[in-house]
PDB file of C-alpha atoms and ligand atoms in Angstrom:
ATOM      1  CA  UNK S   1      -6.638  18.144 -15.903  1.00 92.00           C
ATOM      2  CA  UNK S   2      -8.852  18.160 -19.136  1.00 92.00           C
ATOM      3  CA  UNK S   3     -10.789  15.313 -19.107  1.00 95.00           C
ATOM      4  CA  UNK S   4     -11.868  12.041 -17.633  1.00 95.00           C
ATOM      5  CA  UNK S   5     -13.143   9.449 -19.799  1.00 96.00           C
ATOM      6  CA  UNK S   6     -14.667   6.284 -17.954  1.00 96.00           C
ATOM      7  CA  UNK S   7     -13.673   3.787 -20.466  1.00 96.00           C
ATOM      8  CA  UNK S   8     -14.516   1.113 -18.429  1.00 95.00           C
ATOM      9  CA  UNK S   9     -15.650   2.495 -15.166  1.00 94.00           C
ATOM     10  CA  UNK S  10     -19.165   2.912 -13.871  1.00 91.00           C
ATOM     11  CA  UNK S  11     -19.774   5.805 -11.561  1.00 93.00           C
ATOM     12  CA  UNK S  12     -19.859   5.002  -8.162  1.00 95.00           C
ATOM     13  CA  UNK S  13     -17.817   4.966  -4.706  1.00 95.00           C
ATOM     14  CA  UNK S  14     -14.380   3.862  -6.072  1.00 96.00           C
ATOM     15  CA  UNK S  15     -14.436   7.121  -8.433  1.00 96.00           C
ATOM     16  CA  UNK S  16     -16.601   9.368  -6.974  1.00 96.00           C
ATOM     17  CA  UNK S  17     -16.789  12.997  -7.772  1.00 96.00           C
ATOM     18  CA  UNK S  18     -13.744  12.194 -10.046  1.00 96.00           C
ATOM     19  CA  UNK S  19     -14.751  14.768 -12.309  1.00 96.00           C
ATOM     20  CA  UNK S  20     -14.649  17.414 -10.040  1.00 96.00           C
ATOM     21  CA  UNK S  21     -10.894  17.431 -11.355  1.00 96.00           C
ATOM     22  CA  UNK S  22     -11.525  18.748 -14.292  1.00 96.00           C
ATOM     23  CA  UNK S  23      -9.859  22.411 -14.870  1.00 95.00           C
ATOM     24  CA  UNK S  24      -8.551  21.811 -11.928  1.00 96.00           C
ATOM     25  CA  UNK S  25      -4.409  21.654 -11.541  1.00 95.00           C
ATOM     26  CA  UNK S  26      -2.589  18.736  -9.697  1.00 94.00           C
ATOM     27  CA  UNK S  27      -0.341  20.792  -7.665  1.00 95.00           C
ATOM     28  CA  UNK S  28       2.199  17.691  -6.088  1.00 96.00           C
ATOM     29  CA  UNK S  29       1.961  14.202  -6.168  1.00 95.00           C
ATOM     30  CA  UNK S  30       2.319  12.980  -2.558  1.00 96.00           C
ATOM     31  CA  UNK S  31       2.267   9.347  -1.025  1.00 93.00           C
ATOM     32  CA  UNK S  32       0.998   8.135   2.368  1.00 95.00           C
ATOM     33  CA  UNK S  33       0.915   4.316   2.764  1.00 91.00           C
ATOM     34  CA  UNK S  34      -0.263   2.521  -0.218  1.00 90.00           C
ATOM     35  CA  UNK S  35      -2.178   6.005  -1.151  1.00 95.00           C
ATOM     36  CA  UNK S  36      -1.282   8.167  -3.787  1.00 96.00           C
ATOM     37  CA  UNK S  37      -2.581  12.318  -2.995  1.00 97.00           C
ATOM     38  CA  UNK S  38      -2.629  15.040  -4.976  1.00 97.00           C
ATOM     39  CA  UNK S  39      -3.616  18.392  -3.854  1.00 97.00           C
ATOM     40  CA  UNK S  40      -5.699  20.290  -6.552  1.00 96.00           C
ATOM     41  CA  UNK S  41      -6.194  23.572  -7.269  1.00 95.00           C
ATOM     42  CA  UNK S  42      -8.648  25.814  -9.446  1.00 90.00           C
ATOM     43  CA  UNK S  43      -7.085  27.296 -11.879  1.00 78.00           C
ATOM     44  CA  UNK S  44      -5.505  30.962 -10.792  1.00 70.00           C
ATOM     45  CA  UNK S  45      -6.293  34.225 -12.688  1.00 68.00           C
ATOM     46  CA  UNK S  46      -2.684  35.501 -14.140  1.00 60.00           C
ATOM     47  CA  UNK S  47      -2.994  38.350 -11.846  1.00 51.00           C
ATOM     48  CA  UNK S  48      -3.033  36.303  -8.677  1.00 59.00           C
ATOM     49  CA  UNK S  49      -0.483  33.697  -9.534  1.00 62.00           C
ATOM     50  CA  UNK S  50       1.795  37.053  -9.979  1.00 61.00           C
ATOM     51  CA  UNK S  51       1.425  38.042  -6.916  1.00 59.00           C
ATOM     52  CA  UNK S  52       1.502  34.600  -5.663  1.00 63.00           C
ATOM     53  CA  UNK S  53       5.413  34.595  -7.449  1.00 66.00           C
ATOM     54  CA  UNK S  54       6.353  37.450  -5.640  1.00 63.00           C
ATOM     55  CA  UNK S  55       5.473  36.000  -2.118  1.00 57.00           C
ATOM     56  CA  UNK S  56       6.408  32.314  -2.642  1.00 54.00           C
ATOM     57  CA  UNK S  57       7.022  31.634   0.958  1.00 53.00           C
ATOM     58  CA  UNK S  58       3.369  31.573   1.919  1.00 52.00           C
ATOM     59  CA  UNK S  59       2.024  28.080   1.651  1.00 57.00           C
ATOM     60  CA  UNK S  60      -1.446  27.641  -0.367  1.00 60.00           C
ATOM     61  CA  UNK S  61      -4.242  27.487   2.016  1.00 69.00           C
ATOM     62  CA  UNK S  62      -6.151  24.242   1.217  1.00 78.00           C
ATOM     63  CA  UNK S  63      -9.320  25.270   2.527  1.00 77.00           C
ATOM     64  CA  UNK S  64     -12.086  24.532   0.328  1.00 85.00           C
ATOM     65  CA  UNK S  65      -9.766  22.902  -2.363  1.00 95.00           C
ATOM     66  CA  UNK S  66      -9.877  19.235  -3.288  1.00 97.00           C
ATOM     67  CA  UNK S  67      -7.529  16.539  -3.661  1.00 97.00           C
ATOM     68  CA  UNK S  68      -6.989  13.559  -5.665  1.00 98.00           C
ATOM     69  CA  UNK S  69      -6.793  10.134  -4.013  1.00 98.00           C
ATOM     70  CA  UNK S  70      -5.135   7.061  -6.259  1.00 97.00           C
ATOM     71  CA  UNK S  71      -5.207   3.513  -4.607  1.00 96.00           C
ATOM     72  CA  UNK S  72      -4.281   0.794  -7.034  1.00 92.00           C
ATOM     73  CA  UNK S  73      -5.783  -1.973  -5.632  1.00 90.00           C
ATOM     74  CA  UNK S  74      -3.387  -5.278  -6.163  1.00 82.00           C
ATOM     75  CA  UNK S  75      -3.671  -5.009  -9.918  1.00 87.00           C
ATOM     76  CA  UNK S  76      -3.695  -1.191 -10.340  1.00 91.00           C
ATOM     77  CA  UNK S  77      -1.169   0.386 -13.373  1.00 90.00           C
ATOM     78  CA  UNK S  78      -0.723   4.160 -13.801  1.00 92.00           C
ATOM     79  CA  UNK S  79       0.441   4.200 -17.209  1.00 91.00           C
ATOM     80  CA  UNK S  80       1.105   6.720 -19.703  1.00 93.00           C
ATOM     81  CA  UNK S  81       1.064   4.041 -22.604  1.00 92.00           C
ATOM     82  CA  UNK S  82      -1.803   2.590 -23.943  1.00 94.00           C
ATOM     83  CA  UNK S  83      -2.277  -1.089 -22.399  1.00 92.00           C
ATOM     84  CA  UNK S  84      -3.501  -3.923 -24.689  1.00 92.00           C
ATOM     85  CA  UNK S  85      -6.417  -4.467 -22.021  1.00 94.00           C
ATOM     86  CA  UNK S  86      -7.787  -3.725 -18.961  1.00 95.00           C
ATOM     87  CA  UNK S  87      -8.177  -0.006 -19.471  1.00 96.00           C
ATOM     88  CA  UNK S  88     -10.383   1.348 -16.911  1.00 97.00           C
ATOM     89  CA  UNK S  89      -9.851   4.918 -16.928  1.00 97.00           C
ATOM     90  CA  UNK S  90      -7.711   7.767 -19.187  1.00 96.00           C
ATOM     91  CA  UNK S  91      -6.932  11.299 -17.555  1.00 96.00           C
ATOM     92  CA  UNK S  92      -6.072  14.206 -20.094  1.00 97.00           C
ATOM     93  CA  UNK S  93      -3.702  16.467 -18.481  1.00 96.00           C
ATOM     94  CA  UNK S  94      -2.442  19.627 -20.227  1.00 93.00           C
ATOM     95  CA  UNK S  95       0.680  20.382 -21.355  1.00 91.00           C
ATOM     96  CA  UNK S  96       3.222  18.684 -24.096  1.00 94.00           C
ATOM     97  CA  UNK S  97       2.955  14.655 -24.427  1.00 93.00           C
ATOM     98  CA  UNK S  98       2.868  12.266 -22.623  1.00 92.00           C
ATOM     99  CA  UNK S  99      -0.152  14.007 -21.306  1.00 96.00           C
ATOM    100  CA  UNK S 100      -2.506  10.835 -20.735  1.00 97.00           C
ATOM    101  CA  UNK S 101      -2.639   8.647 -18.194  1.00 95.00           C
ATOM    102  CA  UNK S 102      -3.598   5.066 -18.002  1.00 96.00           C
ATOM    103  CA  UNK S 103      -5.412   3.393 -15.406  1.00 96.00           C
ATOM    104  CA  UNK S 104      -5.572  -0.549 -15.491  1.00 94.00           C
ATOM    105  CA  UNK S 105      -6.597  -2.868 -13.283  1.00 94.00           C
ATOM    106  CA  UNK S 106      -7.447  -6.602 -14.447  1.00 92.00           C
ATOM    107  CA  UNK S 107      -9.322  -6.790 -10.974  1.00 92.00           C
ATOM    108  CA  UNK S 108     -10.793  -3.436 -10.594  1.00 93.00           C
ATOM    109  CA  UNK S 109      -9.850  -2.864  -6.975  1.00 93.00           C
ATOM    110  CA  UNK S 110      -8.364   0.128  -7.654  1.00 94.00           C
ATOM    111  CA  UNK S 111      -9.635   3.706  -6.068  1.00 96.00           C
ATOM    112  CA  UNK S 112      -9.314   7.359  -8.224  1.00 97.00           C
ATOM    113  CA  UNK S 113     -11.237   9.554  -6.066  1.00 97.00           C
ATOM    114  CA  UNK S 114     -11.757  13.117  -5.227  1.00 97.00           C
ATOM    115  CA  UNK S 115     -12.641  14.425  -2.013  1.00 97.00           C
ATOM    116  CA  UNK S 116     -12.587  17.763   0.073  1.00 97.00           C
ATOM    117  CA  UNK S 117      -8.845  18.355   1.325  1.00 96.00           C
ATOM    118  CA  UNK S 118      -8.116  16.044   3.938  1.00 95.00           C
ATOM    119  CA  UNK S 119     -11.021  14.702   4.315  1.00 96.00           C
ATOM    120  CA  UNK S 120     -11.138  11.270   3.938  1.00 96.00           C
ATOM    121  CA  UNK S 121     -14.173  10.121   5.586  1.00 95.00           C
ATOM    122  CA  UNK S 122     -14.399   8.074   2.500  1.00 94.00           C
ATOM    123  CA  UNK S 123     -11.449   6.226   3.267  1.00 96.00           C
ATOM    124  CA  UNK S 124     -11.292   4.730   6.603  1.00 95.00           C
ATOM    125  CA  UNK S 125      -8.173   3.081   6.133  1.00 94.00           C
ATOM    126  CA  UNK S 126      -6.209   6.093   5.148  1.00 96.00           C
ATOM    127  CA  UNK S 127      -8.041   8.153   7.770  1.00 96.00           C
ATOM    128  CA  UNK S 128      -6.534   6.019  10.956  1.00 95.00           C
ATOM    129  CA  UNK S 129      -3.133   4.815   9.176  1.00 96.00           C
ATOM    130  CA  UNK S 130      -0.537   4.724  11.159  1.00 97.00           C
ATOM    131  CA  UNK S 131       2.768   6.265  10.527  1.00 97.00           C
ATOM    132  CA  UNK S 132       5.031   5.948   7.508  1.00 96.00           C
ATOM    133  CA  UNK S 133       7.638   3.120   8.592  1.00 96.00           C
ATOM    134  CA  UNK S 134      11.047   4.362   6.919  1.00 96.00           C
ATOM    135  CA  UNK S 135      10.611   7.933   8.769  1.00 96.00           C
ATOM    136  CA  UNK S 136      12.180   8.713  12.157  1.00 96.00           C
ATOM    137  CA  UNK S 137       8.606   8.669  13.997  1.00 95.00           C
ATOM    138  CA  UNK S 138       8.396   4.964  13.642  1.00 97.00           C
ATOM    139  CA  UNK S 139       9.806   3.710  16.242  1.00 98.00           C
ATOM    140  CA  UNK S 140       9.879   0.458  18.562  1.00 98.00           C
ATOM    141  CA  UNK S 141       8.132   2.171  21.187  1.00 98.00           C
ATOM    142  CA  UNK S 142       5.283   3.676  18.874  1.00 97.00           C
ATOM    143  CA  UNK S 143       5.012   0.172  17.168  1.00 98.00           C
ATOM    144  CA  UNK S 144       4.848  -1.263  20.858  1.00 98.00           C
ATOM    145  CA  UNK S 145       1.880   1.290  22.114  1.00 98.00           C
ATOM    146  CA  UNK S 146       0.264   0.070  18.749  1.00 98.00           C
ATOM    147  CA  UNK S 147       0.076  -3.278  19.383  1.00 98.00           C
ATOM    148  CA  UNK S 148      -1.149  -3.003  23.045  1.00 98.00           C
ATOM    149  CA  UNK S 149      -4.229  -1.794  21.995  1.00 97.00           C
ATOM    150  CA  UNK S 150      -5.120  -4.689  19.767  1.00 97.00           C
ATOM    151  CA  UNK S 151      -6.176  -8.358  20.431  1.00 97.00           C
ATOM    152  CA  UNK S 152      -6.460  -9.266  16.779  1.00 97.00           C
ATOM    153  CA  UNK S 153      -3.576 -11.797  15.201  1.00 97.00           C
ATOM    154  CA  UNK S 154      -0.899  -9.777  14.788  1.00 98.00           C
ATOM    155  CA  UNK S 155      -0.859 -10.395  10.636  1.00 98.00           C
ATOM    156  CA  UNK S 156      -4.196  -8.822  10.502  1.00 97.00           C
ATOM    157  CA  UNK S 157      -3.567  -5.929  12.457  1.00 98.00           C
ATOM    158  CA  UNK S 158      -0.511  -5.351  10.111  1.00 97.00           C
ATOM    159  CA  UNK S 159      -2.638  -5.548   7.409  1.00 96.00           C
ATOM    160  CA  UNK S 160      -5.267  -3.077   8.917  1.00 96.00           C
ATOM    161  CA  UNK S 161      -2.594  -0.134   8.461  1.00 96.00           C
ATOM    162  CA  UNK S 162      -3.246   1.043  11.419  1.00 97.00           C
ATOM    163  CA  UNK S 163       0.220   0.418  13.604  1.00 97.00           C
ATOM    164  CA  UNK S 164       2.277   1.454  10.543  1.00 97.00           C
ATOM    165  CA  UNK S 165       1.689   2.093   7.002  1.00 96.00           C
ATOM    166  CA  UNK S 166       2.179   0.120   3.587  1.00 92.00           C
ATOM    167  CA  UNK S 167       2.909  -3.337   5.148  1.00 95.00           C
ATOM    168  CA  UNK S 168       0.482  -5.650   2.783  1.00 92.00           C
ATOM    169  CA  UNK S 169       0.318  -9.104   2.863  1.00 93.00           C
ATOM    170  CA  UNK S 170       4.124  -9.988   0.923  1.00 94.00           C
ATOM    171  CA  UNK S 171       5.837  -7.771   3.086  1.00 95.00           C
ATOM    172  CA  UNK S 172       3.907  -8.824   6.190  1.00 97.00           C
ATOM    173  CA  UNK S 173       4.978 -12.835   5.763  1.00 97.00           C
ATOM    174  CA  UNK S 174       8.057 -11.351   5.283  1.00 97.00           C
ATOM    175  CA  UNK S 175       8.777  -8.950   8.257  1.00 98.00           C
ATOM    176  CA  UNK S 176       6.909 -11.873  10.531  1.00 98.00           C
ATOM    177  CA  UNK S 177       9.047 -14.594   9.290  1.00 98.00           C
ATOM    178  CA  UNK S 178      12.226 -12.362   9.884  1.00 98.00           C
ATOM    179  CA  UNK S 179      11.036 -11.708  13.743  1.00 98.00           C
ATOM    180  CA  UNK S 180      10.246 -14.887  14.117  1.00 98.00           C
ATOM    181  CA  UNK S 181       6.645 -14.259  15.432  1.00 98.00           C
ATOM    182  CA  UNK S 182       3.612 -16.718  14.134  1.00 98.00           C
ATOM    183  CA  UNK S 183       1.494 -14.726  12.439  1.00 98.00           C
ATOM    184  CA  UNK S 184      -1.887 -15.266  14.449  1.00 97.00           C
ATOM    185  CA  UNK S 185       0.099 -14.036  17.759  1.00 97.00           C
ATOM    186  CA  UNK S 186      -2.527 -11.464  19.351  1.00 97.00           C
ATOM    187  CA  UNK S 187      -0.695  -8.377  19.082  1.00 98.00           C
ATOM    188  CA  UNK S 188      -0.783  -7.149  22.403  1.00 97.00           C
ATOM    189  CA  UNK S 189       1.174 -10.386  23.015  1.00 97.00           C
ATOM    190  CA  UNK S 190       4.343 -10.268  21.429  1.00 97.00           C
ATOM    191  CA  UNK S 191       7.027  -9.669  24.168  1.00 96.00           C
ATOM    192  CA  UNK S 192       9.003  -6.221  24.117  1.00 97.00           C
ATOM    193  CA  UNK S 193      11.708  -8.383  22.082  1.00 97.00           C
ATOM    194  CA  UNK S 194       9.550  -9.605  19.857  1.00 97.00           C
ATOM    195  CA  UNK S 195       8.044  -6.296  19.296  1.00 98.00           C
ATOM    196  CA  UNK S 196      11.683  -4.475  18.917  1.00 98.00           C
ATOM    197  CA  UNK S 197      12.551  -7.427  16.449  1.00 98.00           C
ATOM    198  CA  UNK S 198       9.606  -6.757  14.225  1.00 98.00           C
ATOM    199  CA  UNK S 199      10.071  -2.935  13.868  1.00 98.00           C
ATOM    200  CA  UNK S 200      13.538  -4.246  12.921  1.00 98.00           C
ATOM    201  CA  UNK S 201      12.207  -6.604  10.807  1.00 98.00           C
ATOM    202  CA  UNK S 202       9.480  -4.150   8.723  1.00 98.00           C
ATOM    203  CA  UNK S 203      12.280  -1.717   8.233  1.00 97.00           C
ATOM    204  CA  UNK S 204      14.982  -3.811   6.953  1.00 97.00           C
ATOM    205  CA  UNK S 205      12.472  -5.712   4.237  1.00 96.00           C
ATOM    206  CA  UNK S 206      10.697  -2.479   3.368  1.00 95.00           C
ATOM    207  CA  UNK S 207      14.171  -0.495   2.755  1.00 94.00           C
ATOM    208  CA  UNK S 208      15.043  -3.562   0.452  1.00 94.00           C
ATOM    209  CA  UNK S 209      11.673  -3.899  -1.197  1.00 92.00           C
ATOM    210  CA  UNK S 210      11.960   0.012  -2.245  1.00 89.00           C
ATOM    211  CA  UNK S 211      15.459  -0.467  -3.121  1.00 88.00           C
ATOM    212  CA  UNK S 212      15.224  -3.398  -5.663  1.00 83.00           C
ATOM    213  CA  UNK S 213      11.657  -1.184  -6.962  1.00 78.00           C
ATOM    214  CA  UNK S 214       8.845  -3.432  -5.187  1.00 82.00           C
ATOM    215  CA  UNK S 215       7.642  -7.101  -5.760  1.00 80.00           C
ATOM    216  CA  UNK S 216       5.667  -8.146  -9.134  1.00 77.00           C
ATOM    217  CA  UNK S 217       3.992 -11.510  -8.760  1.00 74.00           C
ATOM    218  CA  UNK S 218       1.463 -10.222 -11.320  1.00 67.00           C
ATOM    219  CA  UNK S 219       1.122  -6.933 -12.680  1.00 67.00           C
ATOM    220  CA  UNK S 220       2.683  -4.510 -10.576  1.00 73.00           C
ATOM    221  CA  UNK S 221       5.378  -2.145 -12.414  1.00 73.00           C
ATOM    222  CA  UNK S 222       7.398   0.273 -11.916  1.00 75.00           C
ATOM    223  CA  UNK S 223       6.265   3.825 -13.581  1.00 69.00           C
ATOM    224  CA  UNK S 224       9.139   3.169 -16.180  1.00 74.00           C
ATOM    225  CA  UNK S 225       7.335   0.016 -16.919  1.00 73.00           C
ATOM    226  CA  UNK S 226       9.758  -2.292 -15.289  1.00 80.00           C
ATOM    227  CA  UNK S 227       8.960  -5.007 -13.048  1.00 78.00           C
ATOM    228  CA  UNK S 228      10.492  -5.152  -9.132  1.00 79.00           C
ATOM    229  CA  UNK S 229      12.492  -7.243  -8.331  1.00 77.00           C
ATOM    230  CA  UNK S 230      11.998  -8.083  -4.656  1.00 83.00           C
ATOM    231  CA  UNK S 231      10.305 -11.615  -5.327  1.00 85.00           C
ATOM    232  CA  UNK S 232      13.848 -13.419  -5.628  1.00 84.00           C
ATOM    233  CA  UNK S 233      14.617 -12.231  -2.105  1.00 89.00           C
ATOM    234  CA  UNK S 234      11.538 -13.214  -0.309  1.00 93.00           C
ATOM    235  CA  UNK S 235      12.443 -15.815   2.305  1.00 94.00           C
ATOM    236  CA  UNK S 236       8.425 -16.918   3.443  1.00 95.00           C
ATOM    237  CA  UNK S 237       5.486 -15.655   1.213  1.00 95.00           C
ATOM    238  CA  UNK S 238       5.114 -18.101  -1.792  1.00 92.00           C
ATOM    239  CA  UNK S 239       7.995 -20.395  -0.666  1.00 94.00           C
ATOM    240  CA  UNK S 240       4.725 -23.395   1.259  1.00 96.00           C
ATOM    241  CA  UNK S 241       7.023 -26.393   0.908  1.00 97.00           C
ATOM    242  CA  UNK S 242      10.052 -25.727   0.576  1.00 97.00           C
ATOM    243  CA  UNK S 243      12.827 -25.737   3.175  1.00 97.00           C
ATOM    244  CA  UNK S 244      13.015 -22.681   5.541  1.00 98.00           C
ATOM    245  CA  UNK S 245      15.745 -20.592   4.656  1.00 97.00           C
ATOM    246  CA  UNK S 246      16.744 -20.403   8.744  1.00 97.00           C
ATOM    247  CA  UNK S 247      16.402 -23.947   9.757  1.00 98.00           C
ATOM    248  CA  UNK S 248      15.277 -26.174   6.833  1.00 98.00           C
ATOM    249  CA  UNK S 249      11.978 -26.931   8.152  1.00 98.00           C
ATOM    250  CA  UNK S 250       9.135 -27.332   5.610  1.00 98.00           C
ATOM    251  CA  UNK S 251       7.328 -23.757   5.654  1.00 98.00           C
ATOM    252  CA  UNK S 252       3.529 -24.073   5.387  1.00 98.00           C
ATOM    253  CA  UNK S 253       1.000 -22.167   4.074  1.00 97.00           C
ATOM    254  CA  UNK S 254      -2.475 -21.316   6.540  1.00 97.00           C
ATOM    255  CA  UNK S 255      -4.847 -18.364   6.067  1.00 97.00           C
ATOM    256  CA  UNK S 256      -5.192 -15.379   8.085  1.00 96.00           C
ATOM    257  CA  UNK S 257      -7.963 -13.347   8.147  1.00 91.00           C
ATOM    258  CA  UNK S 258      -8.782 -14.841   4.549  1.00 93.00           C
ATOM    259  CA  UNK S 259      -5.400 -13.595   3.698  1.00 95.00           C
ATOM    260  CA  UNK S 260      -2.446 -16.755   2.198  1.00 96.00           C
ATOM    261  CA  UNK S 261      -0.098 -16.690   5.133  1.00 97.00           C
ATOM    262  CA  UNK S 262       3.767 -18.070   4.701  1.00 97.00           C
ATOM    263  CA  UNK S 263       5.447 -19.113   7.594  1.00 98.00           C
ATOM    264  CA  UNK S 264       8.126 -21.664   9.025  1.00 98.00           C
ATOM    265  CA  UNK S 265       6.313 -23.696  11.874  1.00 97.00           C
ATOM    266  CA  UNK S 266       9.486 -24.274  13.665  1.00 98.00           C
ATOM    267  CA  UNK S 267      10.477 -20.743  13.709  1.00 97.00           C
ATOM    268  CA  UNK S 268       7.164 -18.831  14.216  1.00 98.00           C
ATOM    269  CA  UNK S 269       5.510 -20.722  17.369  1.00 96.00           C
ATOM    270  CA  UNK S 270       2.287 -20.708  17.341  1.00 90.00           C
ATOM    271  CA  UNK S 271       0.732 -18.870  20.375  1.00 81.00           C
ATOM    272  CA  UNK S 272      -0.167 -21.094  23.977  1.00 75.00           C
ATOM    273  CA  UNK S 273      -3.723 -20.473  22.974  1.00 63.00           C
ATOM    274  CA  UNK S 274      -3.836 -22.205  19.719  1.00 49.00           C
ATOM    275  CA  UNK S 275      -6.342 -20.749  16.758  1.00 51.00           C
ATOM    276  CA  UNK S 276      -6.145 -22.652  14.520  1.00 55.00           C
ATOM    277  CA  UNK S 277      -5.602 -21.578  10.395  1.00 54.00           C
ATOM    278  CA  UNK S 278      -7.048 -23.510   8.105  1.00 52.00           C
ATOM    279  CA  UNK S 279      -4.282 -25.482   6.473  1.00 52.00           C
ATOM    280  CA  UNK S 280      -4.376 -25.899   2.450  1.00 48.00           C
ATOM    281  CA  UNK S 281      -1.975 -27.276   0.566  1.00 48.00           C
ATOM    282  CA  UNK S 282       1.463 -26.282  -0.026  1.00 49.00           C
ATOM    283  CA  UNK S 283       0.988 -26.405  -3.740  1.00 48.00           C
ATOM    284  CA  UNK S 284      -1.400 -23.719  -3.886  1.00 42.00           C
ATOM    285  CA  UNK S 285       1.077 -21.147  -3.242  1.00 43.00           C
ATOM    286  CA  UNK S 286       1.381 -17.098  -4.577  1.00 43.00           C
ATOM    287  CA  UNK S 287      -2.436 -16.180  -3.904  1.00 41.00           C
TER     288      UNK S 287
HETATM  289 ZN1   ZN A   1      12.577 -21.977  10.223  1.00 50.92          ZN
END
């Protein structure tokens, strides 16, 4: 990289040490949740990276290196175009154009950080998330051990990251909606077929959402530029009012832990122990 220019970004925790990867080379660009990483690496002498050639089965050792994290918030675009507004942030990488990137976000909750490698004592949520839930790890059983350990609504805990990661709140109404389970059910309460129908459930709308390239309500788009395409399938989130797509029953919107929360009150029974979600009206919907 050969330069970061805060266009529009103070200093502080959301970038910090950002500069550190300067001179430094982005070695891969990996993903883990809703996180973007990639490893860095100070630049090698000639002689070194020869030798390095000539023994390419030995893996870099990533002690002492750094690595660059990339959340982008809700309204977060990694661009290599200009945008007409919003620019918070431009990166200068080397090598033949497009060698800039973009970073936008109309509600700065975005995150460009650098840490030490693998430390991420900075970022509690990446530091306890859960595992990825299209690999082979994710199972019913780990998602059921998950839950048992948590009391909070089962919604929250989703959104927490912590039983699996990259379910946020779209893909939460959805994959709750789809297992039937209301979405302030404790989660150590959800029977072992509720619990086998909502690993089903994240799965199937998570395979879809990647397939048809994500959900834009707003600004998310694809790195081409493109927007996903997922919103004309959802079934729950945005759809307060309207006739559930299962039974025809009005869905309503509540909120759960301060998140908008789609669901079909005939379908998704709330728990014996009623907590109650404050109701708002079904006009109000896609917040
Ligand atoms: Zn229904």
């Amino acid at each position: 990289m050969l330069a970061v220019e805060r266009v529009d970004a103070p200093p502080g925790p959301k970038t910090a040490d950002l500069e550190r990867a300067v001179g430094q080379r982005i070695e891969a660009v990996r993903r883990r949740g809703k996180f973007l990483l990639l490893p860095l690496a100070p630049p090698t002498p000639a002689r070194a990276e020869a030798r390095r050639r000539a023994v390419p089965r030995v893996p870099p050792d990533d002690h002492g290196r750094d690595e660059l994290i990339i959340h982008l918030g809700m309204t977060g675009v990694l661009t290599p175009n200009p945008p007409s507004a919003h620019l918070r942030l431009r990166l200068r990488l080397d090598g033949p154009p497009p060698n800039v990137l973009h970073l936008q976000d109309a509600r700065r909750f975005g995150r460009m950080l650098v840490v030490p490698h693998g430390d991420y004592r900075a970022l509690p949520t990446l530091a306890a998330m859960g595992p990825e839930p299209l690999e082979a790890g994710f199972t019913a059983e780990v998602l059921a051990a998950a839950l048992a350990r948590s009391a909070q609504p089962i919604k929250a805990y989703l959104l927490s990251q912590r039983p699996v990661s990259g379910v946020g709140n779209i893909y939460a109404d959805e994959a709750l909606w789809r297992a039937r389970v209301h979405p302030e059910t404790p989660a150590r309460a959800l029977s072992r077929r509720r619990v086998r129908a909502l690993h089903a459930a994240i799965r199937e709308v998570l395979a879809a959402a990647v397939e048809l390239q994500g959900t834009t309500l707003y600004d998310y788009r694809t790195v081409s530029g493109e927007v996903g395409s997922y919103r004309e399938r959802l079934d729950a989130y945005g759809h307060a009012g309207e006739g559930c797509p299962r039974c025809g029953t009005a869905m309503v919107r509540i909120v759960v832990g301060q998140r908008g929360t789609h669901l079909c009150p005939r379908c998704q029974r709330r728990p014996a122990p009623a907590r109650r979600g404050r109701r708002v009206s079904p006009n109000s919907t896609l917040r």
